[in-house]
mmCIF file of C-alpha atoms and ligand atoms in Angstrom:
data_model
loop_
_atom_site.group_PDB
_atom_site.id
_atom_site.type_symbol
_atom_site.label_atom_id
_atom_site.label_comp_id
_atom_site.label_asym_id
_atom_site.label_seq_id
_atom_site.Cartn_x
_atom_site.Cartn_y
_atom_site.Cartn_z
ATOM 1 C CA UNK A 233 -31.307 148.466 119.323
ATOM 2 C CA UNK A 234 -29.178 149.782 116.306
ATOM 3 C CA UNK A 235 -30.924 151.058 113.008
ATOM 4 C CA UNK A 236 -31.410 148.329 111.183
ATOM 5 C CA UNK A 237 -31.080 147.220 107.084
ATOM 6 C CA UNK A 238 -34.231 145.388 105.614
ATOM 7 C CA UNK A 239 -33.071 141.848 105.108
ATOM 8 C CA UNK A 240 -35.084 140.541 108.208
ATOM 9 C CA UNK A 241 -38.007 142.826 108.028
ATOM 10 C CA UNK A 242 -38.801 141.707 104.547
ATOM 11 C CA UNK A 243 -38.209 138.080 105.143
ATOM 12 C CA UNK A 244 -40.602 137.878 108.318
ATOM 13 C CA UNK A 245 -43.037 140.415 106.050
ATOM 14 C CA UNK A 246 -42.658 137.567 103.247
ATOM 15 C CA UNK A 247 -42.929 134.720 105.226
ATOM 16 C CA UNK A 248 -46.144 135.836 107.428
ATOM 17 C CA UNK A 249 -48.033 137.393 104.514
ATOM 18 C CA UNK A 250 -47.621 141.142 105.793
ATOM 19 C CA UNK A 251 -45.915 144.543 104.781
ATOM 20 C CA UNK A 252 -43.918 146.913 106.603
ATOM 21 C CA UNK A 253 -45.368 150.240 106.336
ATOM 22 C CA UNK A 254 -42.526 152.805 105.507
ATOM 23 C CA UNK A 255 -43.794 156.735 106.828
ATOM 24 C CA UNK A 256 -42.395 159.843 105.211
ATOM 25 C CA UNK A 257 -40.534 162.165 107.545
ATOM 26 C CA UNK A 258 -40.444 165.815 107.144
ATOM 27 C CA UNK A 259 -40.512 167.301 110.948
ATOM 28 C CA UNK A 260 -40.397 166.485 114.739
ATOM 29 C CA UNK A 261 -44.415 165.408 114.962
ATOM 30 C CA UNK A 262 -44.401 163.675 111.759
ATOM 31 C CA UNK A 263 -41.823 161.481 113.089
ATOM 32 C CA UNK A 264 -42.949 161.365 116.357
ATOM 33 C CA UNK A 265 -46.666 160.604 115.757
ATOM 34 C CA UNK A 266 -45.043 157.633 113.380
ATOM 35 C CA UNK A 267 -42.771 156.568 116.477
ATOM 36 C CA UNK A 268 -45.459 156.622 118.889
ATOM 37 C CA UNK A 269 -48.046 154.847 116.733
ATOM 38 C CA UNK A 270 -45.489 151.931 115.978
ATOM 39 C CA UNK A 271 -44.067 151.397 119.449
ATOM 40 C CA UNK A 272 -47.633 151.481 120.852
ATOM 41 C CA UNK A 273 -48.557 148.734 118.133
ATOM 42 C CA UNK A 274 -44.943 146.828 118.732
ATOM 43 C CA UNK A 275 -44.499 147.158 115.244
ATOM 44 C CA UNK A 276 -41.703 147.093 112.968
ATOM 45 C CA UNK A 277 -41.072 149.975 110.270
ATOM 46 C CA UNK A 278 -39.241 152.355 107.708
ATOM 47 C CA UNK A 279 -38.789 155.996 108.025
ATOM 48 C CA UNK A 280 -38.212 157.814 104.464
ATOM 49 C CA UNK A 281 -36.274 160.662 103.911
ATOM 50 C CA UNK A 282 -36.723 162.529 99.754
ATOM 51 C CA UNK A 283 -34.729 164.581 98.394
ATOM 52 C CA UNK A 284 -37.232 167.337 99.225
ATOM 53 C CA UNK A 285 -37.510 166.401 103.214
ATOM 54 C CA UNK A 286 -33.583 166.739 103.156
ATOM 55 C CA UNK A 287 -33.938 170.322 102.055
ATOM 56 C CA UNK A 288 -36.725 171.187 104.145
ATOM 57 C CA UNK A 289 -35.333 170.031 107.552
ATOM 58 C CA UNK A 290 -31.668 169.605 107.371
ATOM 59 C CA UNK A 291 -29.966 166.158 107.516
ATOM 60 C CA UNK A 292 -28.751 166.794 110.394
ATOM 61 C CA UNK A 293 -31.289 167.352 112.437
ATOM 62 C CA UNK A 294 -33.665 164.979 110.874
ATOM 63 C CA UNK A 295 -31.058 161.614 111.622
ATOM 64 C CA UNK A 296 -30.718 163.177 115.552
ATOM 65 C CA UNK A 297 -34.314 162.482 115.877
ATOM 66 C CA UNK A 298 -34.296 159.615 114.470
ATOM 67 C CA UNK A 299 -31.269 158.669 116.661
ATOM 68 C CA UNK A 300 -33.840 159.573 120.095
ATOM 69 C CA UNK A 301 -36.716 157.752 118.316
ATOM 70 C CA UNK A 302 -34.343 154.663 117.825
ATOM 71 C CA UNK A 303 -33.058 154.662 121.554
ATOM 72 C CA UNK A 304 -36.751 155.656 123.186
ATOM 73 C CA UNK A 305 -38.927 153.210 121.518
ATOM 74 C CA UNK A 306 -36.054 150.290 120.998
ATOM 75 C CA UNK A 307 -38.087 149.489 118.120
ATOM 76 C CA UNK A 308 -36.573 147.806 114.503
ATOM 77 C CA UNK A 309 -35.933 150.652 112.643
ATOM 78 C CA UNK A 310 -35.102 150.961 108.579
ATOM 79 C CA UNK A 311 -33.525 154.770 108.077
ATOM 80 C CA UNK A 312 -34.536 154.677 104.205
ATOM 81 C CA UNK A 313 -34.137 157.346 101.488
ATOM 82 C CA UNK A 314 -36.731 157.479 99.565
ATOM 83 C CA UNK A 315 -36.533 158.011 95.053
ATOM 84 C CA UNK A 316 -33.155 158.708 95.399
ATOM 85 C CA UNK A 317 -32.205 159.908 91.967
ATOM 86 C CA UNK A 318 -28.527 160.217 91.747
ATOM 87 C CA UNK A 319 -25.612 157.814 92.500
ATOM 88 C CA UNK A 320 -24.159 160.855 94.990
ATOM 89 C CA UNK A 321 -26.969 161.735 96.904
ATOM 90 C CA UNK A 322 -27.368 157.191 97.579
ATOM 91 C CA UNK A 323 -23.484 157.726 98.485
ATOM 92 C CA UNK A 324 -24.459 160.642 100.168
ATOM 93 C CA UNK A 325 -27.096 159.557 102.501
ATOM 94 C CA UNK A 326 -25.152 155.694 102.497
ATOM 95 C CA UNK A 327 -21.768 157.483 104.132
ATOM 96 C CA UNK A 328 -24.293 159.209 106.627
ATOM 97 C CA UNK A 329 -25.711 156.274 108.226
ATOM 98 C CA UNK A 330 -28.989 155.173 106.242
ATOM 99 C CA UNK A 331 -29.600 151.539 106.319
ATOM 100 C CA UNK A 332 -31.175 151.559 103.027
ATOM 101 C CA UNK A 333 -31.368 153.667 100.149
ATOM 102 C CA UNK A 334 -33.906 153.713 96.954
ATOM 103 C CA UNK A 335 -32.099 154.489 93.587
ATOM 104 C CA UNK A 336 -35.053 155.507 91.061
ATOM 105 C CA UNK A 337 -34.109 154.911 87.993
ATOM 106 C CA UNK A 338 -37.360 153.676 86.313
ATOM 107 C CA UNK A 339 -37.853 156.928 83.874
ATOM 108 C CA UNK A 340 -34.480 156.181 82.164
ATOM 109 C CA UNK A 341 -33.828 153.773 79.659
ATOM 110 C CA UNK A 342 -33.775 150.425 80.641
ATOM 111 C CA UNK A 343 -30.055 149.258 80.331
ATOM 112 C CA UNK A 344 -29.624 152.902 81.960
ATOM 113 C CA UNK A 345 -31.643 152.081 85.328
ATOM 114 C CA UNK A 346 -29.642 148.996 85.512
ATOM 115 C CA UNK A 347 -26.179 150.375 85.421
ATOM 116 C CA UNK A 348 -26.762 153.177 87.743
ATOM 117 C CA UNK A 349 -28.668 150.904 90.138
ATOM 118 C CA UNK A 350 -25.581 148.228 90.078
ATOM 119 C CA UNK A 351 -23.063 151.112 90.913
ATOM 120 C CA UNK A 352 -25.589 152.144 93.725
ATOM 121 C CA UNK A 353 -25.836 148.364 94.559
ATOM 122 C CA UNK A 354 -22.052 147.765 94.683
ATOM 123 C CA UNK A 355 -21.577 150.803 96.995
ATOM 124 C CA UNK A 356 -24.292 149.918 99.403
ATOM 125 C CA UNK A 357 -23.141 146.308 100.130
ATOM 126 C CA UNK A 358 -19.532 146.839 100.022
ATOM 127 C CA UNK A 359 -20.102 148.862 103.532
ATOM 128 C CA UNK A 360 -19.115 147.245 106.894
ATOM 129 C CA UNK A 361 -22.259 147.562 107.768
ATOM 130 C CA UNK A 362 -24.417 146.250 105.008
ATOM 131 C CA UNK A 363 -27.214 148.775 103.564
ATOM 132 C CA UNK A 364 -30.266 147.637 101.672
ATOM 133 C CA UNK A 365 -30.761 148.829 97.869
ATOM 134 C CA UNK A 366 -34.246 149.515 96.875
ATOM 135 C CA UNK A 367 -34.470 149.996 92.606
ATOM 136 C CA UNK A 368 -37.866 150.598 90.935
ATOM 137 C CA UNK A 369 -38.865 148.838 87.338
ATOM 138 C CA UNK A 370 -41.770 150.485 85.402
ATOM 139 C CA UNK A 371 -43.745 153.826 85.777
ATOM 140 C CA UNK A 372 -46.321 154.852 88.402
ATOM 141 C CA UNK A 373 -48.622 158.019 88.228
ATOM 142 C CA UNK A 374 -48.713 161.417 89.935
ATOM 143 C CA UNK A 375 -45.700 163.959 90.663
ATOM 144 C CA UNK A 376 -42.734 162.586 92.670
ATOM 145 C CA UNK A 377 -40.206 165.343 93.492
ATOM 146 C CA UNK A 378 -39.793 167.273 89.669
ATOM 147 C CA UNK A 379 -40.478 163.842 88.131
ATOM 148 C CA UNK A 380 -43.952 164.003 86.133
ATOM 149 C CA UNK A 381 -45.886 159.927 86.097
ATOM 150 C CA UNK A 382 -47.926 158.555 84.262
ATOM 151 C CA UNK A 383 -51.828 159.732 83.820
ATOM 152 C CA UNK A 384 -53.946 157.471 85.287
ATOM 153 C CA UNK A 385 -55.566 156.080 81.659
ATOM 154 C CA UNK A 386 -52.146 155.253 80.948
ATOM 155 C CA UNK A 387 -51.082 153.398 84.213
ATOM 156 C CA UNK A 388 -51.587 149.847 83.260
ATOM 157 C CA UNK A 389 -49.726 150.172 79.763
ATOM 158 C CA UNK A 390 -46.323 151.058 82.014
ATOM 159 C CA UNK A 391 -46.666 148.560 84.490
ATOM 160 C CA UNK A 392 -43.524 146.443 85.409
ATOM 161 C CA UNK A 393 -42.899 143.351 82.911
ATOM 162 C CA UNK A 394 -41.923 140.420 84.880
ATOM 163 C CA UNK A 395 -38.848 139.062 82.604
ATOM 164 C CA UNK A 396 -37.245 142.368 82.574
ATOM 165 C CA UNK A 397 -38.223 142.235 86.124
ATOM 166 C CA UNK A 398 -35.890 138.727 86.816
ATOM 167 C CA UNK A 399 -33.282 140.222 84.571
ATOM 168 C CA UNK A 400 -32.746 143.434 86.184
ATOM 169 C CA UNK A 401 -32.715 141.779 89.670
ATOM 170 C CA UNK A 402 -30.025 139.233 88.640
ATOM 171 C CA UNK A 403 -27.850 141.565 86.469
ATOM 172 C CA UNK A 404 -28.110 144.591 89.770
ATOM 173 C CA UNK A 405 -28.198 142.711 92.818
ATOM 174 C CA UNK A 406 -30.935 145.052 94.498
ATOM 175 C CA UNK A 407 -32.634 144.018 97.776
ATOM 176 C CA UNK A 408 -36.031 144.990 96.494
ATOM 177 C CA UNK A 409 -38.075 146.172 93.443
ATOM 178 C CA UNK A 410 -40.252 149.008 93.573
ATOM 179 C CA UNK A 411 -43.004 148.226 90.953
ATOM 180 C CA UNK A 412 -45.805 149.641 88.796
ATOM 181 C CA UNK A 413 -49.117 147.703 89.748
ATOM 182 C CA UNK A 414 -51.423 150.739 88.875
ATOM 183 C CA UNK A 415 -50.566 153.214 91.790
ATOM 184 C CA UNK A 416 -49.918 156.481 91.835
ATOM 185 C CA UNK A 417 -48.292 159.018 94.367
ATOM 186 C CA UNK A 418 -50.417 161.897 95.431
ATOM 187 C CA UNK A 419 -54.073 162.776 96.613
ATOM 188 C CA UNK A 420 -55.693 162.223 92.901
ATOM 189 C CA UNK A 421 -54.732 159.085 91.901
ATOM 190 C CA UNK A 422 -58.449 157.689 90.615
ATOM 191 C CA UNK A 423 -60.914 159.390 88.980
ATOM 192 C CA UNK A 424 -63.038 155.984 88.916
ATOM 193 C CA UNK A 425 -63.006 152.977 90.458
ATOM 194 C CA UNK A 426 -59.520 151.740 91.140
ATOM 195 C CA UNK A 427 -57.789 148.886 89.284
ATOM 196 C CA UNK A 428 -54.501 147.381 90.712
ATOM 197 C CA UNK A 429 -52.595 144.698 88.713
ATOM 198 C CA UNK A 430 -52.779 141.485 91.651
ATOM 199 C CA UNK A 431 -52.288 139.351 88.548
ATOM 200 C CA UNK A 432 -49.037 140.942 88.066
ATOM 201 C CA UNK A 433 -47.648 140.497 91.865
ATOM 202 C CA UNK A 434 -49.040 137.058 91.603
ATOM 203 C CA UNK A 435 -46.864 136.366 88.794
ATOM 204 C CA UNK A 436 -43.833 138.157 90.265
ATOM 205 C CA UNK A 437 -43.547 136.398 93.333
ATOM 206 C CA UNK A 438 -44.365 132.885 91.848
ATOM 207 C CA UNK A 439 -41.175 133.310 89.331
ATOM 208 C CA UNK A 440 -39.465 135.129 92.131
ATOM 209 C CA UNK A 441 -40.287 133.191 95.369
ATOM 210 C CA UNK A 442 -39.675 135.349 98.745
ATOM 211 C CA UNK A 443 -38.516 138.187 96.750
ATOM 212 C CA UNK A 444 -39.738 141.358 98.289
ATOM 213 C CA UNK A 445 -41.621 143.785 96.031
ATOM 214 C CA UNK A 446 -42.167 147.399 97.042
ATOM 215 C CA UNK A 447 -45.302 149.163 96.358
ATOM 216 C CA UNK A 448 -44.805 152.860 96.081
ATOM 217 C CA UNK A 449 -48.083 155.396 96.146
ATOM 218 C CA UNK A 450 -50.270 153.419 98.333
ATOM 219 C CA UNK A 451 -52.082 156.254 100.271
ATOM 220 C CA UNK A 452 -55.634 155.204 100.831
ATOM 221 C CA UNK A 453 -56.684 159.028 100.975
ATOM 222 C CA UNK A 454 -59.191 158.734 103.647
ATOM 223 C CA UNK A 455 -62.425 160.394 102.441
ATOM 224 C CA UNK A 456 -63.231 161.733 106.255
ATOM 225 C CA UNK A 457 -60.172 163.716 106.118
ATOM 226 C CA UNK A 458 -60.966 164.871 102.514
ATOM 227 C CA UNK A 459 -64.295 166.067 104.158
ATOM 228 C CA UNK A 460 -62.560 167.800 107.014
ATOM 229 C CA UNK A 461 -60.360 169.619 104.877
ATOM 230 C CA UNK A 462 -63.002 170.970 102.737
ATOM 231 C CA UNK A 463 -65.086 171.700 105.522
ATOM 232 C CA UNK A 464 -62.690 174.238 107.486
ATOM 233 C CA UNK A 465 -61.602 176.182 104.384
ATOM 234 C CA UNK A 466 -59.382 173.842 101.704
ATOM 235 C CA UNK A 467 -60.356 172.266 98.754
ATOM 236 C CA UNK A 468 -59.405 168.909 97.952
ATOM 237 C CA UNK A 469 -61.968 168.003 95.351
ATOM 238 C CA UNK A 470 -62.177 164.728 93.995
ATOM 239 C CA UNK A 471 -59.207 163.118 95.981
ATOM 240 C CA UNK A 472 -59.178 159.246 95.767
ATOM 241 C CA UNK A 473 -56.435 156.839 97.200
ATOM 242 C CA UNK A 474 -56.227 152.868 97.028
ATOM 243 C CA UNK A 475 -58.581 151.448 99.010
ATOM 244 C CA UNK A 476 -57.188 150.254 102.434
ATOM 245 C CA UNK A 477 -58.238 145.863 101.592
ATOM 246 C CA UNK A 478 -55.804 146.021 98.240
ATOM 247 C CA UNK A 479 -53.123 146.556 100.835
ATOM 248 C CA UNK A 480 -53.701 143.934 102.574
ATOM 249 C CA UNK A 481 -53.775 141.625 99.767
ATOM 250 C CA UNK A 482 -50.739 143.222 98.589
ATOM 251 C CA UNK A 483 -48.654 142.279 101.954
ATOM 252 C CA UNK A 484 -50.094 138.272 101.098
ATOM 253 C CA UNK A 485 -48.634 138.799 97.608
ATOM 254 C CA UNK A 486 -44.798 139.360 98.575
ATOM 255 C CA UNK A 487 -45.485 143.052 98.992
ATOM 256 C CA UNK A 488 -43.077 143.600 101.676
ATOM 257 C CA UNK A 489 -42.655 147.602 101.954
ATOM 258 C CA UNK A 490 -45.661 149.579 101.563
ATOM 259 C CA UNK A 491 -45.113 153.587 101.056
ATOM 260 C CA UNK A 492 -47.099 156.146 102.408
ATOM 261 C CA UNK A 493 -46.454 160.015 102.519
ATOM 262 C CA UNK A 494 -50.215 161.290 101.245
ATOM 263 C CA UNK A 495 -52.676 160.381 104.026
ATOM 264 C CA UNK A 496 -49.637 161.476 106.786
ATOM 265 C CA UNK A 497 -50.219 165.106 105.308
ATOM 266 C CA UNK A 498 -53.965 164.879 104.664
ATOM 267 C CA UNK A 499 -54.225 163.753 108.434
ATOM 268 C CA UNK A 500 -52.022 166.852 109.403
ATOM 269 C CA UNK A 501 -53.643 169.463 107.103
ATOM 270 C CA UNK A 502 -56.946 168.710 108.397
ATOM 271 C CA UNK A 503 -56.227 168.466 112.165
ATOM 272 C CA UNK A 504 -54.470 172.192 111.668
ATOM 273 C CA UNK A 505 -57.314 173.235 109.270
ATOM 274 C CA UNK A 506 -59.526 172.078 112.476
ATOM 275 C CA UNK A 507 -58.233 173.998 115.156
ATOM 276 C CA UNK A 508 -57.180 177.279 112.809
ATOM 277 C CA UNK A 509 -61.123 177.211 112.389
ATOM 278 C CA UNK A 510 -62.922 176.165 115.424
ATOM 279 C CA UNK A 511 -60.122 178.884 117.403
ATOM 280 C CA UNK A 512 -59.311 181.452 115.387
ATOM 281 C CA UNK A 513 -57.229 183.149 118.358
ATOM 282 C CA UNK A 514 -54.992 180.153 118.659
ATOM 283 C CA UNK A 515 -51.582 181.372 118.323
ATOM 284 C CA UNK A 516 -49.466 178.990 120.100
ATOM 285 C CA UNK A 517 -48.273 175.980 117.779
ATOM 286 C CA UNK A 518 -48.527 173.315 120.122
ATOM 287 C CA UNK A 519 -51.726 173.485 119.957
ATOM 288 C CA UNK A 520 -52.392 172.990 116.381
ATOM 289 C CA UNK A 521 -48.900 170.666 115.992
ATOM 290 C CA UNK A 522 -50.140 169.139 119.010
ATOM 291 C CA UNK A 523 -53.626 167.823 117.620
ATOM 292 C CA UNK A 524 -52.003 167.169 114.243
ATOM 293 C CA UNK A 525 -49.287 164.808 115.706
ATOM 294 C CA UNK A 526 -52.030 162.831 117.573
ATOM 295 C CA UNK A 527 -54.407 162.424 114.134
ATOM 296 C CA UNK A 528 -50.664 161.632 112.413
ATOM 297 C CA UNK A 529 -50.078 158.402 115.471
ATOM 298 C CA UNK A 530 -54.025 157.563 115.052
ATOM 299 C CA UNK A 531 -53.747 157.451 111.284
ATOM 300 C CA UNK A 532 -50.448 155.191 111.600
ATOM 301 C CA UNK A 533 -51.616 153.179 114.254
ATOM 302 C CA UNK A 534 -54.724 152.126 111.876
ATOM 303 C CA UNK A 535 -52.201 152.008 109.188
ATOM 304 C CA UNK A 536 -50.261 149.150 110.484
ATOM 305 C CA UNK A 537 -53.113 146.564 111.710
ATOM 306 C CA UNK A 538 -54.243 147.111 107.627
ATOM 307 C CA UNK A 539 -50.841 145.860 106.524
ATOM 308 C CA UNK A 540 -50.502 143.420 109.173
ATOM 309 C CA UNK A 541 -47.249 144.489 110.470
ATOM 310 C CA UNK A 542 -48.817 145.231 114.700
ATOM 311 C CA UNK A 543 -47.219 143.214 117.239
ATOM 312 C CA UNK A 544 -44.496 141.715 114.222
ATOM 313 C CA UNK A 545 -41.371 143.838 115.812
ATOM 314 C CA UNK A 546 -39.620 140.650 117.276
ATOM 315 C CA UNK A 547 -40.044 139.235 114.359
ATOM 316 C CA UNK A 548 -37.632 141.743 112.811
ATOM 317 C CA UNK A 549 -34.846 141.378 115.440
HETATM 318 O O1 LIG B 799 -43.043 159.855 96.478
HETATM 319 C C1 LIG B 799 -42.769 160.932 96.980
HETATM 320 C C2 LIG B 799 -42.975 161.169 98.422
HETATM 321 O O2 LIG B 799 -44.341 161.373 98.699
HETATM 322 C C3 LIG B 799 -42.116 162.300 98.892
HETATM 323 O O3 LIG B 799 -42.605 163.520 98.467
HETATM 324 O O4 LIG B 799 -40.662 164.629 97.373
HETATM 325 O O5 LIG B 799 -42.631 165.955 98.189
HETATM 326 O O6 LIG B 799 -41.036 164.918 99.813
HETATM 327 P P1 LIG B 799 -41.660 164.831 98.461
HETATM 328 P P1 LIG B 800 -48.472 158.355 98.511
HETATM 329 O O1 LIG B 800 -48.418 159.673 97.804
HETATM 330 O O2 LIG B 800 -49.587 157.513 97.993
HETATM 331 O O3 LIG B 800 -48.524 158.503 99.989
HETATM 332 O O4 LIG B 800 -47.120 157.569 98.159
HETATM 333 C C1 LIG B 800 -45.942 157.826 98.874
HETATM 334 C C2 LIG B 800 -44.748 157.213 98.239
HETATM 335 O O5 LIG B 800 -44.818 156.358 97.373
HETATM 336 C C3 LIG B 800 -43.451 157.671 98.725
HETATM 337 O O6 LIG B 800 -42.398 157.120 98.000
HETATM 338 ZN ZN1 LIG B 801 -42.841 156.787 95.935
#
């Protein structure tokens, strides 16, 4: 099985009512932990690449693992990057062999995001082998690479408006549309109860039937790994992530990509944090990277019965 673009996943995700959940890569057990959880679960799904995980590991080795991960687990797998903020780096990571690429546009002005996401979108699907375009319309919260969001009192007054929303998908031809629903990347994205704008992906997807939407920031920052953290040495105070149930209302909404990076570290940190603690003579790191890839596969394996995407991979064939 090939890599794959996201025209079928994000039809079967639209069509059943469930997301695909798309894992941030930075390293071997990052990616293997995702693998592992997915092909135990039969379930379809997205690797993303930033800017920043292309720096830290090197391209090159990153897309051979990915390569062995595609062969061993024969899986339907999107190789995505992820807030792409150039036209050359989408060209970039296009002419290497992604299958899909995100051009974030969304802090420039409007008519701004649409032109560079058009010459992003005429690239991308003038390929022999097609590659998805993901574009984002309105502004989310928390620090994306050296882009600074929104603050959370002021998430709902930048969330994506639904005509400009039609227009920029018709004048752009993206696959997908990242949008602002009252997310935010990162650990801290509520300092009281969360609000996420349903109304607003209810309205999307009944002017834009099928379409799929992309919801960006949707770590659910799981308090027993906050705990763990601060109990063997960090301190994570006050960390708060979108509870797990809005994301699977989101996936029966026409959410079909669902991004999460946050809880993959949290579940890493505190597995390290663990062992660093409990054997302070441990020097060999398989056996911290070890533990850490197995709480990465646990955290993904629970990840993708919330967004309904376990035992959907032939779906996506
Ligand atoms: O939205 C951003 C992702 O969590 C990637 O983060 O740029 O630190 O790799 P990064
Ligand atoms: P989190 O920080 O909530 O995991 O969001 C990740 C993300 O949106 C990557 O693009
Ligand atoms: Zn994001």
């Amino acid at each position: 099985m090939p890599l794959v673009d996201t025209r079928k996943m994000f039809a079967a995700a639209n069509q059943n009512g469930f997301a695909i959940g798309a894992f941030n890569v930075n390293n071997m057990e990052l990616l293997q932990g995702i693998v592992d959880a997915c092909k135990e679960k039969n379930a379809p799904l997205i690797l993303q690449i930033s800017k920043g995980a292309r720096k830290y590991a090197n391209m090159k080795y990153l897309m051979a693992l990915i390569n062995v991960a595609v062969q061993e687990s024969g899986l339907p797998i999107v190789v995505h990057l992820d807030h792409g903020d150039t036209f050359e780096l989408c060209k970039q990571c296009i002419d290497e062999g992604f299958t899909s690429v995100m051009i974030d546009g969304s802090h420039h002005p409007y008519e701004e995001n649409i032109k560079l996401t058009k010459q992003v979108c005429d690239y991308a699907h003038s390929q022999k082998v097609y590659v998805s375009v993901e574009a984002e319309l309105g502004r989310l919260g928390g620090i994306e690479e050296d882009v600074v969001g929104v603050k959370e009192e002021d998430l709902h007054k930048f969330l994506t408006d639904p005509d400009q929303a039609e227009d920029f998908i018709k004048q752009t031809g993206c696959d997908s549309l990242a949008v602002a629903c009252g997310t935010s990347h990162g650990a801290y994205k509520f300092k009281t109860a969360p609000k996420l704008a349903f109304d607003l992906l209810e309205t999307l997807t009944k002017r834009m039937p099928g379409y799929p939407l992309v919801m960006h920031g949707s770590s659910s920052v799981p308090q027993e790994l906050i705990e763990q953290i601060n109990k063997f040495g960090g301190s994570m105070p006050n960390a708060m992530g979108v509870p797990e149930e809005a994301l699977t209302q989101a996936g029966k909404l026409g959410v079909a990509k669902i991004n999460i990076d946050t809880d993959l570290r949290l579940a890493l940190t505190a597995t390290i944090r663990k062992v660093f603690v409990e054997k302070p003579s441990e020097f060999d790191p398989r056996n911290y990277l070890g533990p850490a890839r197995e709480a990465v596969k646990n955290l993904v394996a629970h990840k993708v019965e919330i967004l309904g995407c376990a035992g959907k991979a032939n779906l996506c064939l």
